[in-house]
Amino acid sequence: MATQNIIESLQRIVGNKNVLTDENQTRLYRQGKRYGSGDVLAVVKPGTLLEQWQVLKAVLPDCIVIMQAANTGLTGGSTPFGSDYDRPIIILNTTRIKGIQLINDAKQVVCLPGATLNELEKMLAPHNREPHSVIGSSCIGASVLGGICNNSGGALVRRGPAYTELALYARLNENNELELVNHLGIALGDTPEEILSRLASGQYTVADIDNSGERKASDNRYAHDVKQVDENTPARFNNDPSRLFEASGSAGKVSIFAVRLDTFEKVASEVFYIGSNTQDDLTAIRRYLLRELPRLPIAGEYIHRTAYDIGAEYGKDIFLFIEKFGTDKVPGAFAFKAKVDSFFEKFGSKGLSDRMIQFFTRLMPNHLPKRMNEYRDLYPHHLMIRVEKQDAEQVKTFLTEYFKEHTTGSFFFCTPEEGRKAFLHRFAVAGAAIRYRDCHQKTVGDIVALDVALRRNDREWEEELPEELNKDIIHKLYYGHFFCHVFHQDYIVRKGVDPLAMEHKMWHILDGRGAEYPAEHNVGHLYLAKAALVNHYRRLDPTNTFNVGIGHTTRNRFWAE
């Protein structure tokens, strides 16, 4: 098909304004949040499920399709990478296809492609229930389906990776034919048009919903797995074959129209803040709480002092913005910032908005609680623990007795404000390295960002790098989901250093430690997909048409080398 014919077909389906071809218009969609960019024929933004199906019919099998929602990933997993593809690329952006349907007394939901975690959280609040993730990706507008595609983990210890076996999706089969697969567990009809129309309008009854439980709507075995603190393997990681099922872990290798998910009861909780001079203290606390507490902790987030400092200075704006306006305004702020950056980059001024924001936030008073800052001065290791209210007394007793015997650390019981700000600061740390890089372009080359799952029985988890790597690193930011032993390790490297070469050296070190990576992000175009993941991709997408090349796989049709 001539490319102009493709464009005209897409315009007839979704309207001219929802087919973007100009480079300035497509920039936001074809560049990753932190990594990756490439060329596209067009960005298409359908407004309904039926339009999404019609777009697929119009461009397949002649084009590569990259499914994209909010494009909040960190590994380039929902954008092209370079220009050496064997077919034109269409980015199919689903953010206009909104829709969340509560079923089974709000104990489950059906989410359409454009549904965000933040929207889901707000819809469930009146029912005293929560989605899989409630802070982190939810704050930046991440989609529910994106989490499922990437086996995203999140901070909540009991819930594990985002997972479901109930989904409605389209694929190109072995005969190069487009087919719609309804494994949603809801009877919606026979033809794709009927199924999609009935789902979009919610035209189904309780009798149409299969509640036999044969297919799961969440990872209900993770709570058991994370408690096995003496196991010599990580608790969760992206390449885990036992958590790859159709849409779950699909990384855009199919076109998903809906997923069905469990929701979770919201429980009253309390927060403890711990500081220590040694990793041994935090290891002992982790092992006790995972083994001895009647109920698993809700969350346990770690921050090293350097990450604390960088986050306090370079994540201050996002912290204050959320404090003032709430999480639901963050996606709009990011989109506006991207437009400003795009405008000024035409004139050769990169990172201007970051430098301006940084200038003004430095003028504002310190935003973190006094006791947190005191612990920052005393201790390099910081751990925030959220537990159920009914377990707080047991945790308090244990910590009191532990630190009587071990004088290398201490703790305090947080007020509601301190607890809220502690976890919000942990979220702000996650984007601080990017801001630091963009504000120090003369000295910083880039960021090496690793997403690592350590073995559950690791007691000495604190990293020691060889001098050949240390000399090229300006700052090392360590933070993560401590009870899951999932760490985010951001290295801000000097100008002139090849970040990819450094990352590959890091991989060898991690392999020697028995770690898995990535832990909870898509492999994207950054990491290597291991055999289990490649096999999953090939089963889903035998023609290699959707999101080709991720995980360093071949970009050629039918997986030709």
Coordinates of C-alpha atoms in Angstrom, one line a residue:
M1 CA 0.0 0.0 0.0
A2 CA 1.3 3.5 -0.8
T3 CA 2.0 5.4 2.3
Q4 CA -0.4 8.2 1.3
N5 CA -3.2 5.7 0.9
I6 CA -2.6 4.5 4.4
I7 CA -2.7 8.0 5.8
E8 CA -5.9 8.8 3.9
S9 CA -7.5 5.5 5.2
L10 CA -6.6 6.4 8.8
Q11 CA -8.0 9.9 8.4
R12 CA -11.3 8.5 7.2
I13 CA -11.5 6.3 10.3
V14 CA -10.5 8.6 13.1
G15 CA -10.6 12.1 11.5
N16 CA -7.8 14.3 10.2
K17 CA -6.9 15.8 13.6
N18 CA -6.2 12.4 15.1
V19 CA -3.7 11.3 12.5
L20 CA -0.4 13.1 13.2
T21 CA 2.4 13.1 10.7
D22 CA 4.3 16.4 11.3
E23 CA 7.6 15.8 13.3
N24 CA 6.7 18.4 15.9
Q25 CA 3.3 16.9 16.4
T26 CA 4.6 13.3 16.7
R27 CA 7.6 14.2 19.0
L28 CA 5.8 13.5 22.2
Y29 CA 4.7 10.1 21.0
R30 CA 7.9 8.8 19.2
Q31 CA 10.3 9.7 22.0
G32 CA 10.5 7.7 25.2
K33 CA 10.3 9.4 28.6
R34 CA 13.8 8.5 29.4
Y35 CA 15.2 6.4 26.6
G36 CA 14.7 5.7 22.9
S37 CA 13.3 7.5 19.9
G38 CA 12.7 6.8 16.2
D39 CA 10.9 7.6 13.0
V40 CA 7.2 6.9 12.3
L41 CA 4.9 7.2 9.4
A42 CA 2.1 8.4 11.6
V43 CA 0.6 8.5 15.1
V44 CA -3.0 7.5 15.1
K45 CA -5.4 8.2 18.0
P46 CA -8.6 6.3 17.8
G47 CA -11.5 7.3 20.0
T48 CA -13.4 4.1 20.3
L49 CA -12.7 0.3 20.5
L50 CA -14.3 -0.1 17.1
E51 CA -12.0 2.6 15.6
Q52 CA -9.0 0.8 17.1
W53 CA -10.1 -2.4 15.3
Q54 CA -10.6 -0.5 12.0
V55 CA -7.2 1.1 12.3
L56 CA -5.6 -2.3 12.7
K57 CA -7.5 -3.6 9.6
A58 CA -6.4 -0.6 7.6
V59 CA -2.7 -0.9 8.3
L60 CA -2.1 -4.6 8.7
P61 CA -0.2 -6.6 7.5
D62 CA 1.7 -3.9 5.6
C63 CA 2.9 -1.8 8.6
I64 CA 4.5 -2.3 12.0
V65 CA 2.2 -1.3 14.8
I66 CA 3.4 0.0 18.1
M67 CA 0.7 0.1 20.7
Q68 CA 1.1 3.0 23.1
A69 CA -0.9 4.5 26.0
A70 CA 0.6 7.2 28.2
N71 CA 4.2 6.6 27.1
T72 CA 5.5 6.7 30.6
G73 CA 7.9 3.8 30.4
L74 CA 11.6 4.2 31.1
T75 CA 13.1 1.7 28.6
G76 CA 11.7 2.9 25.3
G77 CA 9.2 0.0 25.2
S78 CA 6.4 2.0 23.6
T79 CA 8.3 3.9 21.0
P80 CA 10.4 3.1 17.9
F81 CA 14.2 2.9 18.3
G82 CA 16.1 4.3 15.3
S83 CA 15.0 4.0 11.7
D84 CA 16.2 0.7 10.4
Y85 CA 12.9 -1.1 10.2
D86 CA 11.7 -3.1 7.2
R87 CA 8.1 -1.6 7.2
P88 CA 6.5 1.7 7.9
I89 CA 5.7 2.3 11.6
I90 CA 2.3 3.3 12.9
I91 CA 2.0 4.3 16.6
L92 CA -1.5 3.5 17.7
N93 CA -2.0 5.7 20.8
T94 CA -5.0 4.6 22.9
T95 CA -5.3 7.5 25.4
R96 CA -8.6 8.7 23.9
I97 CA -10.3 5.3 24.5
K98 CA -11.4 5.9 28.1
G99 CA -13.6 3.6 30.1
I100 CA -13.7 1.7 33.4
Q101 CA -16.5 -0.7 34.3
L102 CA -17.0 -1.9 37.8
I103 CA -18.2 -5.5 38.1
N104 CA -18.8 -8.0 40.8
D105 CA -19.6 -5.3 43.4
A106 CA -16.4 -3.4 42.5
K107 CA -14.3 -6.4 43.5
Q108 CA -13.3 -6.5 39.8
V109 CA -13.0 -4.0 37.0
V110 CA -12.9 -4.0 33.2
C111 CA -10.5 -1.4 31.9
L112 CA -10.4 -0.1 28.3
P113 CA -7.0 1.0 26.8
G114 CA -7.0 4.6 27.8
A115 CA -8.0 4.0 31.5
T116 CA -5.3 5.3 33.9
L117 CA -4.4 4.1 37.3
N118 CA -5.3 7.5 38.8
E119 CA -8.8 7.4 37.3
L120 CA -9.2 3.8 38.6
E121 CA -8.1 4.8 42.0
K122 CA -10.6 7.6 42.1
M123 CA -13.5 5.4 40.9
L124 CA -12.8 2.7 43.5
A125 CA -12.4 5.1 46.4
P126 CA -16.2 5.3 47.3
H127 CA -16.2 1.5 47.5
N128 CA -13.2 1.5 49.9
R129 CA -11.1 -0.4 47.4
E130 CA -7.9 0.2 45.5
P131 CA -6.2 -0.8 42.2
H132 CA -3.0 -2.7 41.9
S133 CA -0.8 0.4 42.2
V134 CA -1.7 3.6 44.1
I135 CA 1.5 5.8 43.9
G136 CA 4.4 5.8 41.5
S137 CA 3.2 5.2 38.0
S138 CA -0.3 6.3 38.9
C139 CA 1.0 9.8 39.5
I140 CA 2.4 10.3 36.0
G141 CA -0.7 9.2 34.2
A142 CA 0.3 5.6 33.5
S143 CA -2.4 3.4 31.9
V144 CA -3.8 0.3 33.6
L145 CA -3.1 -1.8 30.4
G146 CA 0.5 -0.6 30.3
G147 CA 1.1 -2.1 33.7
I148 CA -0.3 -5.5 32.6
C149 CA 1.7 -5.5 29.4
N150 CA 4.9 -4.8 31.3
N151 CA 4.3 -7.0 34.4
S152 CA 4.9 -3.8 36.4
G153 CA 5.6 -4.4 40.0
G154 CA 4.9 -1.4 42.2
A155 CA 5.4 -0.6 45.8
L156 CA 2.7 -2.7 47.4
V157 CA 4.2 -5.8 48.9
R158 CA 1.1 -8.0 48.8
R159 CA 0.1 -7.5 45.2
G160 CA 3.2 -8.3 43.2
P161 CA 3.4 -7.8 39.4
A162 CA 0.4 -6.5 37.5
Y163 CA -1.2 -9.6 36.1
T164 CA -4.4 -11.0 34.6
E165 CA -5.4 -14.0 32.5
L166 CA -8.6 -12.2 31.4
A167 CA -8.2 -10.0 28.4
L168 CA -9.6 -9.1 25.0
Y169 CA -7.0 -8.6 22.3
A170 CA -6.2 -8.7 18.6
R171 CA -3.3 -10.4 16.9
L172 CA -2.0 -11.4 13.5
N173 CA -2.0 -15.2 13.5
E174 CA 0.4 -17.6 11.7
N175 CA -1.5 -17.1 8.5
N176 CA -1.0 -13.3 8.6
E177 CA -4.7 -12.9 9.4
L178 CA -6.1 -10.4 12.0
E179 CA -8.2 -12.1 14.7
L180 CA -9.9 -10.9 17.8
V181 CA -9.4 -13.1 20.9
N182 CA -12.0 -12.8 23.7
H183 CA -10.6 -14.2 26.9
L184 CA -12.2 -11.5 29.0
G185 CA -14.6 -14.0 30.6
I186 CA -17.6 -12.0 29.5
A187 CA -20.0 -13.2 26.7
L188 CA -20.3 -10.3 24.2
G189 CA -21.3 -11.9 20.9
D190 CA -19.5 -13.5 18.0
T191 CA -18.2 -10.9 15.5
P192 CA -15.5 -8.4 16.4
E193 CA -17.8 -5.5 15.7
E194 CA -20.5 -6.9 18.0
I195 CA -18.0 -7.8 20.8
L196 CA -16.4 -4.4 20.7
S197 CA -19.6 -2.4 20.5
R198 CA -21.3 -4.2 23.3
L199 CA -18.2 -3.9 25.6
A200 CA -17.8 -0.2 24.9
S201 CA -21.4 0.5 25.8
G202 CA -21.5 -2.0 28.7
Q203 CA -24.3 -4.0 27.1
Y204 CA -23.8 -7.2 29.1
T205 CA -25.5 -8.6 32.3
V206 CA -24.3 -10.4 35.4
A207 CA -25.3 -13.7 33.7
D208 CA -22.8 -12.9 30.9
I209 CA -19.8 -12.8 33.3
D210 CA -17.9 -16.0 34.0
N211 CA -17.0 -16.1 37.7
S212 CA -15.8 -19.7 37.7
G213 CA -12.3 -18.6 38.7
E214 CA -10.6 -20.8 36.1
R215 CA -8.7 -17.7 35.0
K216 CA -7.1 -15.4 37.5
A217 CA -7.4 -11.6 37.5
S218 CA -4.4 -10.9 39.7
D219 CA -1.2 -12.6 40.9
N220 CA -2.6 -14.2 44.0
R221 CA 0.5 -16.4 44.7
Y222 CA 3.0 -13.5 45.0
A223 CA 2.2 -12.9 48.7
H224 CA 3.5 -16.5 49.3
D225 CA 6.6 -16.0 47.1
V226 CA 7.8 -12.8 48.7
K227 CA 7.8 -14.4 52.2
Q228 CA 10.2 -17.1 51.2
V229 CA 13.2 -15.1 52.4
D230 CA 15.7 -18.0 52.2
E231 CA 15.1 -18.7 48.5
N232 CA 18.1 -18.3 46.2
T233 CA 16.1 -16.6 43.5
P234 CA 14.4 -13.2 43.1
A235 CA 10.7 -12.8 44.1
R236 CA 9.7 -11.1 40.8
F237 CA 11.3 -10.1 37.5
N238 CA 10.2 -9.4 34.0
N239 CA 11.6 -12.6 32.4
D240 CA 9.8 -14.9 34.9
P241 CA 8.1 -17.4 32.6
S242 CA 5.5 -18.3 35.3
R243 CA 4.1 -14.7 35.1
L244 CA 3.8 -14.5 31.3
F245 CA 0.3 -15.2 30.1
E246 CA -1.2 -13.7 26.9
A247 CA -1.7 -10.0 27.6
S248 CA 0.3 -10.2 30.8
G249 CA 3.9 -9.5 29.9
S250 CA 3.0 -9.0 26.3
A251 CA 4.9 -5.7 25.9
G252 CA 2.7 -4.6 23.0
K253 CA 3.1 -7.8 21.0
V254 CA -0.7 -7.8 20.7
S255 CA -3.3 -5.1 20.5
I256 CA -5.2 -5.1 23.7
F257 CA -8.8 -3.8 23.9
A258 CA -9.6 -4.5 27.5
V259 CA -8.4 -6.3 30.6
R260 CA -10.3 -7.6 33.6
L261 CA -8.7 -7.2 37.0
D262 CA -9.2 -7.8 40.7
T263 CA -9.4 -4.8 43.1
F264 CA -8.2 -4.7 46.7
E265 CA -9.7 -3.7 50.0
K266 CA -8.3 -0.4 51.4
V267 CA -7.1 -0.9 55.0
A268 CA -6.2 1.5 57.7
S269 CA -2.4 1.8 58.1
E270 CA 0.5 3.3 60.0
V271 CA 4.0 4.3 58.9
F272 CA 7.4 3.8 60.6
Y273 CA 10.5 5.6 59.5
I274 CA 13.9 3.9 60.1
G275 CA 17.4 5.1 59.7
S276 CA 20.6 3.0 60.0
N277 CA 24.3 3.0 59.5
T278 CA 24.4 -0.6 58.3
Q279 CA 22.6 -2.8 55.8
D280 CA 22.5 -5.5 58.5
D281 CA 19.8 -3.7 60.4
L282 CA 17.5 -3.3 57.4
T283 CA 18.0 -7.0 56.4
A284 CA 17.1 -8.2 59.9
I285 CA 14.0 -6.0 59.9
R286 CA 13.0 -7.2 56.4
R287 CA 13.3 -10.9 57.4
Y288 CA 11.4 -10.5 60.7
L289 CA 8.5 -8.6 59.2
L290 CA 8.1 -11.0 56.2
R291 CA 8.3 -14.1 58.4
E292 CA 6.7 -13.1 61.7
L293 CA 4.1 -10.5 61.1
P294 CA 0.5 -12.0 60.9
R295 CA -0.1 -10.0 57.7
L296 CA 2.4 -8.9 55.2
P297 CA 3.5 -5.3 55.4
I298 CA 1.7 -3.0 52.9
A299 CA 4.8 -1.3 51.6
G300 CA 8.5 -1.0 52.4
E301 CA 10.5 1.6 50.5
Y302 CA 14.2 2.2 50.7
I303 CA 16.2 5.4 50.0
H304 CA 20.0 5.8 50.3
R305 CA 21.2 9.2 51.6
T306 CA 22.5 10.3 48.1
A307 CA 19.2 9.6 46.5
Y308 CA 17.5 11.4 49.5
D309 CA 19.6 14.5 48.8
I310 CA 19.2 14.5 45.0
G311 CA 15.4 13.9 45.4
A312 CA 15.1 16.7 48.0
E313 CA 16.6 19.2 45.6
Y314 CA 15.7 17.9 42.1
G315 CA 12.4 16.3 42.9
K316 CA 11.2 19.2 45.0
D317 CA 8.9 20.6 42.2
I318 CA 7.0 17.4 41.6
F319 CA 6.6 16.9 45.4
L320 CA 5.2 20.4 45.8
F321 CA 3.0 20.2 42.7
I322 CA 1.4 17.0 44.0
E323 CA 1.0 18.6 47.5
K324 CA -0.8 21.6 46.0
F325 CA -2.8 20.2 43.0
G326 CA -3.0 16.4 43.5
T327 CA -1.8 13.5 41.4
D328 CA -4.5 13.8 38.7
K329 CA -3.0 17.1 37.5
V330 CA 0.5 15.7 37.0
P331 CA 0.0 14.2 33.5
G332 CA -1.2 17.5 32.2
A333 CA 1.8 19.3 33.7
F334 CA 4.2 16.8 32.0
A335 CA 2.4 17.2 28.7
F336 CA 2.7 21.0 28.9
K337 CA 6.3 20.8 29.8
A338 CA 7.0 18.6 26.8
K339 CA 5.4 21.1 24.5
V340 CA 7.6 23.9 26.0
D341 CA 10.7 21.8 25.6
S342 CA 9.8 21.0 22.0
F343 CA 9.4 24.7 21.2
F344 CA 12.7 25.8 22.7
E345 CA 14.7 22.9 21.3
K346 CA 14.0 24.3 17.8
F347 CA 16.3 27.1 18.8
G348 CA 19.0 24.8 20.2
S349 CA 18.0 25.4 23.9
K350 CA 17.7 22.0 25.5
G351 CA 16.5 21.6 29.1
L352 CA 15.5 25.2 29.5
S353 CA 12.3 24.4 31.4
D354 CA 14.2 22.2 33.8
R355 CA 16.7 24.9 34.6
M356 CA 13.9 27.5 35.1
I357 CA 11.9 25.1 37.4
Q358 CA 15.0 24.4 39.4
F359 CA 15.8 28.0 39.8
F360 CA 12.4 28.8 41.3
T361 CA 12.1 25.7 43.5
R362 CA 15.5 26.5 45.1
L363 CA 13.9 29.7 46.4
M364 CA 11.2 27.8 48.3
P365 CA 11.6 26.6 51.9
N366 CA 12.5 23.1 52.8
H367 CA 9.5 20.8 52.2
L368 CA 10.5 17.7 54.1
P369 CA 9.5 16.9 57.7
K370 CA 12.1 17.9 60.4
R371 CA 12.6 14.4 61.8
M372 CA 13.2 13.0 58.3
N373 CA 15.9 15.6 57.7
E374 CA 17.5 14.8 61.1
Y375 CA 17.7 11.2 60.1
R376 CA 19.2 12.1 56.8
D377 CA 22.1 13.7 58.8
L378 CA 22.5 10.7 61.1
Y379 CA 22.1 7.7 58.7
P380 CA 22.9 6.8 55.1
H381 CA 20.2 4.1 54.9
H382 CA 16.5 5.0 55.1
L383 CA 13.5 2.7 55.2
M384 CA 9.8 3.6 55.3
I385 CA 7.4 0.8 56.3
R386 CA 3.6 0.9 56.0
V387 CA 1.7 -1.8 57.9
E388 CA -1.9 -2.5 58.8
K389 CA -3.0 -0.5 61.9
Q390 CA -3.7 -3.7 63.8
D391 CA -0.1 -4.8 63.3
A392 CA 1.5 -1.5 64.3
E393 CA 2.0 -2.3 68.0
Q394 CA 3.9 -5.6 67.2
V395 CA 6.1 -3.7 64.8
K396 CA 6.7 -0.9 67.3
T397 CA 7.6 -3.4 70.0
F398 CA 10.0 -5.3 67.7
L399 CA 11.8 -2.1 66.5
T400 CA 12.1 -0.8 70.1
E401 CA 13.7 -4.0 71.3
Y402 CA 15.9 -4.3 68.2
F403 CA 17.4 -0.9 68.5
K404 CA 18.0 -1.3 72.2
E405 CA 20.4 -4.1 71.3
H406 CA 21.7 -2.6 68.0
T407 CA 22.8 1.0 68.4
T408 CA 23.6 1.5 64.7
G409 CA 20.1 2.8 63.9
S410 CA 16.8 4.1 65.2
F411 CA 13.2 4.7 64.2
F412 CA 10.2 6.9 64.8
F413 CA 6.5 6.4 64.5
C414 CA 5.2 8.8 61.8
T415 CA 2.4 11.2 62.1
P416 CA -0.1 11.0 59.2
E417 CA 1.6 14.0 57.6
E418 CA 5.1 12.6 58.0
G419 CA 4.0 9.2 56.6
R420 CA 2.4 10.8 53.6
K421 CA 5.4 13.0 52.9
A422 CA 7.9 10.2 53.3
F423 CA 6.3 8.1 50.6
L424 CA 5.8 11.1 48.4
H425 CA 9.5 11.9 48.7
R426 CA 10.3 8.4 47.7
F427 CA 8.2 8.9 44.5
A428 CA 9.9 12.2 43.8
V429 CA 13.3 10.6 44.0
A430 CA 12.5 8.4 41.0
G431 CA 12.6 11.3 38.5
A432 CA 15.3 13.4 40.2
A433 CA 18.2 11.9 38.2
I434 CA 16.6 13.1 34.9
R435 CA 16.2 16.6 36.3
Y436 CA 19.8 16.6 37.5
R437 CA 21.1 15.5 34.1
D438 CA 19.1 18.1 32.3
C439 CA 20.3 20.9 34.6
H440 CA 24.0 19.9 34.3
Q441 CA 24.5 19.2 30.6
K442 CA 28.1 20.5 30.6
T443 CA 29.3 17.9 33.1
V444 CA 26.8 15.0 32.8
G445 CA 26.8 12.6 29.9
D446 CA 23.7 10.6 30.7
I447 CA 22.0 8.2 33.2
V448 CA 22.6 4.5 33.5
A449 CA 19.3 3.4 35.0
L450 CA 19.1 -0.2 36.2
D451 CA 16.0 -2.0 37.5
V452 CA 17.3 -5.0 39.5
A453 CA 15.7 -7.9 41.4
L454 CA 18.1 -9.4 44.0
R455 CA 17.8 -12.9 45.4
R456 CA 15.4 -13.2 48.3
N457 CA 18.1 -14.6 50.6
D458 CA 20.7 -11.8 49.9
R459 CA 21.8 -10.4 53.2
E460 CA 24.6 -8.3 51.8
W461 CA 22.6 -6.3 49.3
E462 CA 24.5 -3.1 49.4
E463 CA 26.5 -2.7 46.1
E464 CA 30.2 -2.2 45.8
L465 CA 31.5 -1.2 42.3
P466 CA 35.0 -1.5 41.0
E467 CA 37.1 1.6 40.7
E468 CA 37.1 1.5 36.9
L469 CA 33.3 2.2 37.1
N470 CA 33.3 4.4 40.1
K471 CA 35.6 7.0 38.6
D472 CA 33.1 7.7 35.8
I473 CA 30.1 8.1 38.1
I474 CA 29.1 11.5 39.5
H475 CA 26.3 10.3 41.7
K476 CA 24.8 6.9 42.6
L477 CA 21.1 6.9 43.5
Y478 CA 19.8 3.7 45.2
Y479 CA 16.2 3.4 46.1
G480 CA 13.5 0.7 45.7
H481 CA 10.9 -1.7 47.0
F482 CA 12.9 -3.2 49.9
F483 CA 10.7 -6.2 51.0
C484 CA 10.6 -7.4 47.4
H485 CA 14.3 -6.9 47.1
V486 CA 13.7 -4.8 43.9
F487 CA 16.1 -1.9 43.6
H488 CA 16.3 1.0 41.2
Q489 CA 19.9 2.0 40.7
D490 CA 20.5 5.3 38.8
Y491 CA 24.0 6.2 37.9
I492 CA 24.7 9.8 36.8
V493 CA 27.8 9.5 34.6
R494 CA 30.3 12.0 33.5
K495 CA 30.4 13.7 30.1
G496 CA 32.2 11.6 27.5
V497 CA 31.5 8.3 29.1
D498 CA 29.6 5.7 27.0
P499 CA 26.5 4.9 29.1
L500 CA 25.7 1.7 27.2
A501 CA 29.2 0.4 27.6
M502 CA 29.0 1.1 31.3
E503 CA 25.6 -0.6 31.6
H504 CA 26.8 -3.7 29.9
K505 CA 29.7 -3.9 32.5
M506 CA 27.0 -3.5 35.2
W507 CA 25.1 -6.4 33.7
H508 CA 28.1 -8.7 34.2
I509 CA 28.3 -7.7 37.8
L510 CA 24.6 -8.4 38.4
D511 CA 24.9 -11.7 36.7
G512 CA 27.6 -12.7 39.1
R513 CA 25.3 -11.7 42.0
G514 CA 22.4 -13.9 40.7
A515 CA 20.2 -10.9 40.1
E516 CA 17.5 -10.6 37.4
Y517 CA 16.9 -7.5 35.4
P518 CA 14.7 -5.7 34.5
A519 CA 12.7 -6.4 37.7
E520 CA 9.5 -4.6 36.9
H521 CA 9.9 -2.5 33.7
N522 CA 9.5 -3.6 30.1
V523 CA 12.8 -4.8 28.5
G524 CA 12.0 -2.2 25.9
H525 CA 15.0 -1.4 23.6
L526 CA 17.4 -1.3 26.6
Y527 CA 17.5 -4.8 28.1
L528 CA 18.0 -8.2 26.5
A529 CA 14.9 -10.4 26.4
K530 CA 15.8 -13.8 27.7
A531 CA 14.5 -17.1 26.1
A532 CA 11.3 -17.3 28.1
L533 CA 10.3 -13.8 27.1
V534 CA 11.3 -14.2 23.4
N535 CA 9.2 -17.4 23.2
H536 CA 6.2 -15.5 24.8
Y537 CA 6.6 -12.8 22.2
R538 CA 6.8 -15.2 19.3
R539 CA 3.7 -17.2 20.4
L540 CA 1.7 -13.9 20.6
D541 CA 3.0 -12.4 17.4
P542 CA 4.2 -15.1 15.0
T543 CA 4.5 -12.6 12.1
N544 CA 6.6 -10.1 14.2
T545 CA 4.3 -7.2 13.4
F546 CA 3.7 -5.5 16.8
N547 CA 6.4 -3.5 18.6
V548 CA 9.2 -5.3 16.7
G549 CA 12.7 -5.3 18.0
I550 CA 12.1 -5.0 21.7
G551 CA 14.5 -6.9 23.9
H552 CA 17.1 -6.7 21.1
T553 CA 15.1 -9.2 19.0
T554 CA 15.0 -9.1 15.2
R555 CA 13.1 -6.4 13.5
N556 CA 12.3 -8.5 10.4
R557 CA 8.9 -9.9 9.3
F558 CA 8.2 -13.4 10.5
W559 CA 11.2 -13.2 12.9
A560 CA 13.8 -13.6 10.0
E561 CA 17.3 -13.0 11.2

